[in-house]
Coordinates of C-alpha atoms and ligand atoms in Angstrom, one line a residue:
X188 CA 51.8 -41.0 56.9
X189 CA 52.0 -37.6 56.1
X190 CA 53.7 -37.6 53.0
X191 CA 51.0 -40.1 51.9
X192 CA 48.2 -37.7 52.8
X193 CA 49.9 -34.9 50.8
X194 CA 50.0 -36.7 48.1
X195 CA 46.5 -37.9 48.0
X196 CA 45.4 -34.4 48.3
X197 CA 47.4 -33.4 45.5
X198 CA 46.4 -36.4 43.3
X199 CA 42.3 -35.4 44.6
X200 CA 43.1 -31.6 43.7
X201 CA 44.7 -32.4 40.2
X202 CA 41.4 -34.6 39.6
X203 CA 38.9 -32.4 40.3
X204 CA 40.7 -29.8 38.0
X205 CA 40.9 -32.5 35.1
X206 CA 37.3 -32.8 35.6
X207 CA 36.4 -29.5 35.7
X208 CA 38.4 -29.0 32.4
X209 CA 37.1 -31.9 30.5
X210 CA 33.3 -30.4 31.7
X211 CA 34.8 -26.9 30.4
X212 CA 35.8 -27.8 27.1
X213 CA 33.7 -30.9 26.3
X214 CA 30.7 -29.2 27.9
X215 CA 27.7 -30.8 30.6
X216 CA 27.1 -33.5 27.7
X217 CA 30.5 -34.6 27.9
X218 CA 31.0 -34.4 24.0
X219 CA 32.2 -31.4 21.8
X220 CA 29.7 -28.6 21.2
X221 CA 31.3 -26.8 18.8
X222 CA 29.9 -23.3 20.1
X223 CA 33.1 -23.0 21.6
X224 CA 34.8 -22.1 18.8
X225 CA 33.2 -19.0 17.4
X226 CA 32.0 -18.9 13.7
X227 CA 34.6 -16.8 11.5
X228 CA 33.2 -17.5 7.9
X229 CA 29.3 -16.4 7.9
X230 CA 26.8 -16.5 5.1
X231 CA 24.2 -14.3 5.4
X232 CA 21.3 -14.1 2.4
X233 CA 18.9 -12.0 2.0
X234 CA 15.8 -13.6 0.1
X235 CA 14.6 -10.3 -1.1
X236 CA 15.4 -6.8 -0.9
X237 CA 13.4 -4.8 1.4
X238 CA 10.9 -2.5 -0.7
X239 CA 12.4 -4.0 -3.4
X240 CA 15.5 -1.4 -3.6
X241 CA 18.4 -3.4 -4.6
X242 CA 22.0 -2.6 -3.5
X243 CA 25.0 -3.4 -4.8
X244 CA 27.3 -6.4 -3.2
X245 CA 29.3 -6.6 -5.1
X246 CA 33.4 -7.4 -3.8
X247 CA 33.2 -8.0 -0.1
X248 CA 30.6 -5.7 0.9
X249 CA 30.6 -6.1 5.0
X250 CA 34.4 -5.6 5.0
X251 CA 34.8 -3.3 2.1
X252 CA 32.6 -0.7 3.8
X253 CA 31.7 -1.6 7.4
X254 CA 34.8 -2.9 8.2
X255 CA 32.9 -6.2 9.6
X256 CA 35.3 -9.3 8.9
X257 CA 34.2 -12.9 7.8
X258 CA 30.7 -11.5 6.9
X259 CA 29.3 -12.7 2.6
X260 CA 26.1 -11.1 2.3
X261 CA 24.4 -12.3 -0.6
X262 CA 21.1 -12.4 -2.5
X263 CA 22.1 -15.3 -5.0
X264 CA 18.9 -18.1 -4.0
X265 CA 21.4 -20.7 -4.9
X266 CA 23.6 -20.0 -1.8
X267 CA 20.8 -21.3 0.0
X268 CA 22.1 -24.8 1.4
X269 CA 25.0 -22.8 2.8
X270 CA 23.5 -20.1 4.0
X271 CA 23.9 -19.5 7.9
X272 CA 21.0 -17.2 7.8
X273 CA 18.2 -16.5 5.9
X274 CA 16.2 -13.1 5.9
X275 CA 13.2 -12.5 5.3
X276 CA 11.3 -8.8 5.7
X277 CA 8.0 -8.4 6.7
X278 CA 6.5 -5.9 4.5
X279 CA 6.9 -8.0 1.1
X280 CA 5.5 -11.2 3.4
X281 CA 2.8 -9.5 4.3
X282 CA 1.9 -8.0 1.0
X283 CA 2.7 -11.4 -0.6
X284 CA 4.4 -10.0 -3.1
X285 CA 7.1 -13.2 -1.8
X286 CA 6.6 -16.0 0.0
X287 CA 8.7 -18.1 2.3
X288 CA 10.7 -21.5 0.3
X289 CA 9.3 -24.0 2.3
X290 CA 9.2 -26.3 -0.9
X291 CA 13.4 -26.1 -0.4
X292 CA 15.3 -28.4 2.2
X293 CA 16.0 -26.1 4.9
X294 CA 19.8 -27.2 6.8
X295 CA 19.5 -28.2 10.7
X296 CA 21.6 -25.4 11.8
X297 CA 20.5 -22.7 9.2
X298 CA 18.4 -19.3 10.6
X299 CA 15.8 -18.1 9.6
X300 CA 15.8 -14.1 10.6
X301 CA 12.2 -12.0 11.0
X302 CA 13.2 -8.6 9.8
X303 CA 10.7 -5.4 10.6
X304 CA 11.4 -1.9 11.4
X305 CA 7.8 -1.3 11.4
X306 CA 5.1 -0.8 14.5
X307 CA 3.3 -3.9 15.5
X308 CA 0.1 -2.6 14.2
X309 CA 1.5 -2.5 10.5
X310 CA 2.6 -5.3 10.6
X311 CA -0.5 -7.0 10.8
X312 CA -1.6 -11.0 12.1
X313 CA 1.5 -12.6 12.1
X314 CA -0.1 -16.1 13.0
X315 CA 0.8 -17.6 9.9
X316 CA 4.3 -17.4 11.0
X317 CA 4.0 -18.7 14.1
X318 CA 7.1 -21.7 14.6
X319 CA 9.3 -20.3 10.8
X320 CA 11.7 -18.0 12.8
X321 CA 14.4 -18.7 14.6
X322 CA 15.8 -14.7 15.2
X323 CA 14.1 -11.6 15.1
X324 CA 15.8 -8.5 14.3
X325 CA 13.8 -5.6 15.1
X326 CA 13.5 -1.7 16.9
X327 CA 12.8 -3.4 20.3
X328 CA 15.6 -3.7 22.8
X329 CA 14.7 -7.8 23.5
X330 CA 14.9 -8.7 19.7
X331 CA 17.6 -11.2 18.9
X332 CA 19.4 -8.2 16.7
X333 CA 17.9 -5.0 18.3
X334 CA 18.2 -2.6 15.6
X335 CA 17.4 0.7 16.1
X336 CA 16.7 3.9 14.2
X337 CA 19.6 5.4 15.7
X338 CA 22.0 5.2 18.7
X339 CA 24.2 7.9 20.2
X340 CA 27.8 7.0 20.0
X341 CA 30.7 8.5 22.6
X342 CA 32.2 11.0 20.9
X343 CA 35.4 10.8 19.9
X344 CA 37.9 14.1 20.3
X345 CA 36.4 17.7 21.5
X346 CA 33.5 17.5 22.3
X347 CA 32.2 20.9 20.9
X348 CA 28.6 21.7 19.7
X349 CA 26.4 24.5 18.6
X350 CA 23.1 25.5 19.1
X351 CA 21.6 26.3 15.3
X352 CA 20.4 30.0 15.2
X353 CA 17.0 30.2 15.9
X354 CA 14.2 32.6 15.2
X355 CA 11.6 33.8 17.9
X356 CA 8.5 33.8 16.2
X357 CA 9.6 30.4 15.0
X358 CA 8.1 27.9 17.9
X359 CA 7.4 24.1 16.5
X360 CA 7.1 22.8 13.8
X361 CA 5.3 19.1 12.5
X362 CA 6.2 17.3 9.8
X363 CA 3.4 14.5 8.7
X364 CA 2.6 13.0 5.7
X365 CA 0.0 10.5 7.2
X366 CA -2.4 12.4 9.1
X367 CA -5.4 9.9 10.5
X368 CA -8.0 12.4 12.3
X369 CA -8.2 9.3 15.1
X370 CA -4.3 9.4 16.4
X371 CA -3.6 10.9 20.1
X372 CA -0.7 12.8 18.1
X373 CA -3.7 14.5 15.9
X374 CA -5.9 15.1 18.7
X375 CA -3.0 16.7 20.5
X376 CA -2.0 18.8 17.5
X377 CA -5.3 20.0 17.2
X378 CA -5.5 21.5 20.8
X379 CA -1.8 22.7 20.8
X380 CA -2.5 25.0 17.6
X381 CA -4.8 26.5 19.5
X382 CA -2.3 27.9 22.1
X383 CA 1.1 28.3 20.5
X384 CA 1.9 28.4 16.8
X385 CA 3.1 25.0 14.7
X386 CA 3.9 25.1 11.5
X387 CA 3.2 21.5 9.8
X388 CA 5.0 20.6 7.0
X389 CA 4.7 17.3 4.3
X390 CA 1.9 15.4 2.0
X391 CA -0.8 16.8 4.4
X392 CA -0.1 20.3 5.1
X393 CA 0.5 20.7 1.2
X394 CA 4.0 22.0 1.9
X395 CA 6.5 19.1 1.4
X396 CA 9.8 19.3 2.4
X397 CA 12.7 17.5 -0.2
X398 CA 15.1 15.7 2.0
X399 CA 17.6 18.5 1.3
X400 CA 15.4 20.6 2.7
X401 CA 13.9 18.7 5.8
X402 CA 16.7 19.6 8.5
X403 CA 17.8 23.1 7.6
X404 CA 13.9 23.5 7.7
X405 CA 13.5 22.3 10.8
X406 CA 16.6 23.7 12.4
X407 CA 14.9 27.0 12.5
X408 CA 12.7 26.1 15.0
X409 CA 12.8 25.6 18.7
X410 CA 11.2 22.8 18.6
X411 CA 10.1 19.4 17.1
X412 CA 6.7 17.2 17.7
X413 CA 8.2 13.9 17.4
X414 CA 5.1 12.4 17.7
X415 CA 4.9 8.5 16.3
X416 CA 2.2 7.3 14.4
X417 CA 1.6 4.0 16.8
X418 CA 2.5 3.8 20.5
X419 CA 4.4 0.7 21.2
X420 CA 7.2 -0.3 23.6
X421 CA 10.9 0.6 21.6
X422 CA 9.1 2.5 18.8
X423 CA 11.1 5.6 18.8
X424 CA 11.5 6.3 15.2
X425 CA 13.6 8.9 13.1
X426 CA 11.4 11.4 13.7
X427 CA 13.5 11.9 16.8
X428 CA 17.0 10.8 15.9
X429 CA 17.1 12.4 12.2
X430 CA 14.3 15.5 12.5
X431 CA 15.1 16.6 15.9
X432 CA 18.4 15.3 17.2
X433 CA 20.3 15.6 14.3
X434 CA 18.5 18.7 13.1
X435 CA 19.2 20.8 16.4
X436 CA 15.5 21.3 17.6
X437 CA 14.8 20.0 20.4
X438 CA 12.1 16.9 20.4
X439 CA 8.6 17.0 22.1
X440 CA 8.3 13.3 22.1
X441 CA 5.2 11.4 22.3
X442 CA 5.1 7.4 22.0
X443 CA 6.4 5.1 24.6
X444 CA 7.0 6.6 28.4
X445 CA 9.7 8.4 29.7
X446 CA 11.5 5.8 30.9
X447 CA 11.7 4.0 27.6
X448 CA 13.4 6.7 26.3
X449 CA 15.3 6.9 29.0
X450 CA 17.0 3.7 28.5
X451 CA 18.1 4.9 25.0
X452 CA 18.7 8.6 25.4
X453 CA 19.7 11.1 28.2
X454 CA 16.5 12.4 30.6
X455 CA 17.1 15.7 29.9
X456 CA 17.7 15.6 25.5
X457 CA 13.9 15.7 25.1
X458 CA 10.4 16.8 26.5
X459 CA 7.5 14.3 26.8
X460 CA 4.2 15.4 26.4
X461 CA 3.2 13.0 29.3
X462 CA 5.0 14.8 31.7
X463 CA 2.1 17.6 31.7
X464 CA -1.6 17.5 32.7
X465 CA -2.8 19.0 29.8
X466 CA -2.0 20.6 26.5
X467 CA -2.2 24.4 28.1
X468 CA 0.6 23.3 30.6
X469 CA 2.8 21.9 27.6
X470 CA 2.2 24.8 25.6
X471 CA 2.9 27.0 28.7
X472 CA 6.0 25.6 29.0
X473 CA 7.5 25.8 25.1
X474 CA 6.6 29.2 25.4
X475 CA 8.4 30.0 28.4
X476 CA 11.5 27.7 27.6
X477 CA 11.8 29.4 24.4
X478 CA 12.5 32.5 25.9
X479 CA 14.6 30.9 28.8
X480 CA 18.2 30.7 27.0
X481 CA 19.8 28.3 29.4
X482 CA 17.2 26.5 30.2
X483 CA 16.5 26.0 26.6
X484 CA 20.3 25.3 25.5
X485 CA 20.7 22.7 28.9
X486 CA 18.5 20.5 26.1
X487 CA 21.8 20.6 24.3
X488 CA 24.3 19.7 26.8
X489 CA 24.2 15.8 25.9
X490 CA 25.6 16.9 22.4
X491 CA 29.0 17.8 24.3
X492 CA 29.5 13.5 24.8
X493 CA 27.6 12.0 21.8
X494 CA 26.9 11.9 18.5
X495 CA 24.1 10.6 16.9
X496 CA 23.5 8.1 14.2
X497 CA 21.8 6.5 12.1
X498 CA 21.9 3.3 10.4
X499 CA 19.9 3.7 7.3
X500 CA 21.7 1.5 4.6
X501 CA 20.2 -2.0 5.0
X502 CA 23.4 -3.7 4.0
X503 CA 25.2 -2.1 7.1
X504 CA 22.2 -3.6 9.1
X505 CA 22.8 -7.2 7.4
X506 CA 26.3 -7.1 8.1
X507 CA 25.6 -6.5 11.6
X508 CA 24.5 -10.0 11.7
X509 CA 27.6 -11.4 11.7
X510 CA 28.7 -8.8 14.3
X511 CA 26.0 -10.7 16.5
X512 CA 25.9 -14.3 15.5
X513 CA 28.0 -15.9 17.9
X514 CA 26.3 -14.3 20.5
X515 CA 22.7 -15.6 19.7
X516 CA 21.1 -18.6 20.6
X517 CA 22.0 -21.8 18.5
X518 CA 19.0 -23.4 18.6
X519 CA 15.5 -21.3 19.3
X520 CA 12.1 -21.4 17.3
X521 CA 9.7 -18.5 17.6
X522 CA 6.5 -20.6 18.2
X523 CA 4.5 -17.8 19.3
X524 CA 5.5 -14.4 16.4
X525 CA 2.4 -12.7 16.5
X526 CA 1.9 -13.1 20.4
X527 CA 5.7 -11.5 20.4
X528 CA 5.1 -9.1 18.0
X529 CA 2.1 -7.3 20.1
X530 CA 3.6 -7.9 23.2
Ligands
NAG237 C1 33.5 -19.5 3.8 O1 32.0 -20.4 3.1 C2 31.8 -20.5 2.4 C3 30.4 -20.9 1.9 O2 29.8 -19.8 2.5 C4 33.5 -20.9 1.4 O3 32.4 -21.1 0.0 C5 34.3 -20.7 1.6 O4 35.3 -21.7 1.1 C6 34.7 -20.3 3.1 N1 35.7 -19.7 3.2 C7 36.7 -20.4 4.6 C8 38.0 -19.7 4.4 O5 36.1 -21.1 4.9
NAG238 C1 24.6 -17.3 -8.4 O1 25.4 -18.1 -8.1 C2 26.0 -19.5 -8.7 C3 26.7 -20.2 -8.1 O2 26.4 -20.5 -6.8 C4 26.3 -18.5 -10.0 O3 26.3 -19.5 -11.3 C5 25.3 -17.8 -11.1 O4 25.6 -16.6 -11.8 C6 24.8 -16.5 -9.8 N1 24.1 -15.9 -10.1 C7 23.7 -14.3 -10.1 C8 22.7 -13.6 -10.6 O5 24.8 -14.1 -9.3
NAG239 C1 -0.6 17.3 37.5 O1 -1.9 16.7 38.4 C2 -1.5 15.7 39.5 C3 -2.9 15.3 40.3 O2 -4.0 15.7 39.7 C4 -0.8 17.2 40.3 O3 -0.5 16.5 41.8 C5 0.4 17.6 40.3 O4 1.2 18.2 41.0 C6 0.2 18.1 38.8 N1 0.9 18.6 38.0 C7 0.8 19.6 37.5 C8 3.1 20.5 37.1 O5 0.2 20.9 37.6
NAG240 C1 14.5 -23.3 13.0 O1 13.5 -23.1 13.4 C2 12.9 -23.9 12.4 C3 11.3 -24.1 12.4 O2 10.7 -24.2 13.5 C4 13.3 -25.4 13.2 O3 12.6 -26.5 12.7 C5 14.7 -25.3 13.6 O4 15.2 -26.7 14.2 C6 15.3 -24.4 13.5 N1 16.7 -24.4 13.9 C7 17.4 -23.7 14.7 C8 19.2 -24.3 14.5 O5 17.0 -23.5 15.8

C-alpha cells in the first residue's frame, strides 16, 4: 500500500512538472510562439536621413563601429518587405519633405518606429499619426527606446578628474541662438543679469562660438545656464550634457523639476533654479559659491565615478534599436500618439 502511494505521488509530481514545462515552452495558448527565441538577425530600414544629412552605411556598420552584432542598417527602400523595423524621423514628416509609405503592403510583424529628439511643442500636432506607429524612440524614459541626449557611465580604471581653471571675475555664461522674449528663461535672464555678470554667446548676442571654441570658452566660467527652451518631462538636452558637464562648468538648470534631473544625474551635480524663492536668492547663492573653493569643488565630485557619454551619430542611435529589439513588445500600436507626446 505504501509503495503504491509513493509511486502515485512521484507520478503526480512528474505530470505536474511536464505540464509546467509544456506551458513554459509553448506559452499559455498551447502553441509555439517564436519570441522565446531571441531574434539575432535584425534589419533596420531608415526611410530617410534626419535633417537630410546622410551618413555612410557600407559594410556592417553596427558591428564595425559599435560592436553590435546581427544588426543590418540600410536606407535602401527596396529592402522594405524584409525590414523588421522601419524608422521615420519626425522633422521631415512635419515639414512634409517626406511622407509615410502607406501605399506599400506592410508586413504583419514589421514595426514602424517614430523617432524624435524634439520637445512636444516643437513636434506640433500629431493626430494624423494616431494608429500608425508601433514603437517610439525619444529622449523620454517611457519611450520604447530611450534615447537621451547624454548619459553617465561608470568610470573605468582610475578615478582622476580636474576642475578647469576658473577666472574669478567670470561668473556665469549662457549660449543662446533663439531668443524669445516670452520664454521663462528669457525673463529669468533679464532679472539675473541685473544682479550678477552673465556673459551671453551665440547668434542672438552676435557672439557666435564655433564648435571648437564652445567648450574651452564655457570652461572658464564657474556656471553655465543650462536653460531649456521648452519645459517638458525628461527634456534635458546637450545644454546640460555637453555645454555644462563636458565643458566643466557647474550647470544652473531650468527645465523639468529637480526629481526629473535626479533620475538621470547625481543630485549634487547641478543647481536648479526652482531651489530658490527669487532670482536674488539664486544670484546671491552663485556669487557666494564661486568664492567658496570647497563648496564649489563638491559639484565636481561625481566626476570621480562617472564619465559623460554623448550619442551624436545617428548610426549609433539606430544600431541601438537592435540591442533593444528583443525586449520590446511584439504587438503594439500608438493609437493616441498626440496625447502620448503631450503627456
Ligand atoms: C539576415 O537577414 C537578411 C535579410 O534581412 C538576409 O538577407 C540574410 O540572409 C540573413 N542572414 C542570416 C544569417 O540569417
Ligand atoms: C538597393 O538594393 C537593391 C537590391 O535589394 C539593389 O539592386 C540596389 O542596387 C540597391 N540600391 C542602392 C542605391 O544601393
Ligand atoms: C522660500 O519660501 C518659503 C515659503 O515662502 C519659506 O518657507 C522658505 O524658507 C524660503 N526658502 C528660502 C531658502 O528662503
Ligand atoms: C503596427 O501598427 C500597425 C498600424 O496600427 C498595425 O496594423 C500592426 O498590427 C502593428 N504591428 C505590430 C507588429 O504590432
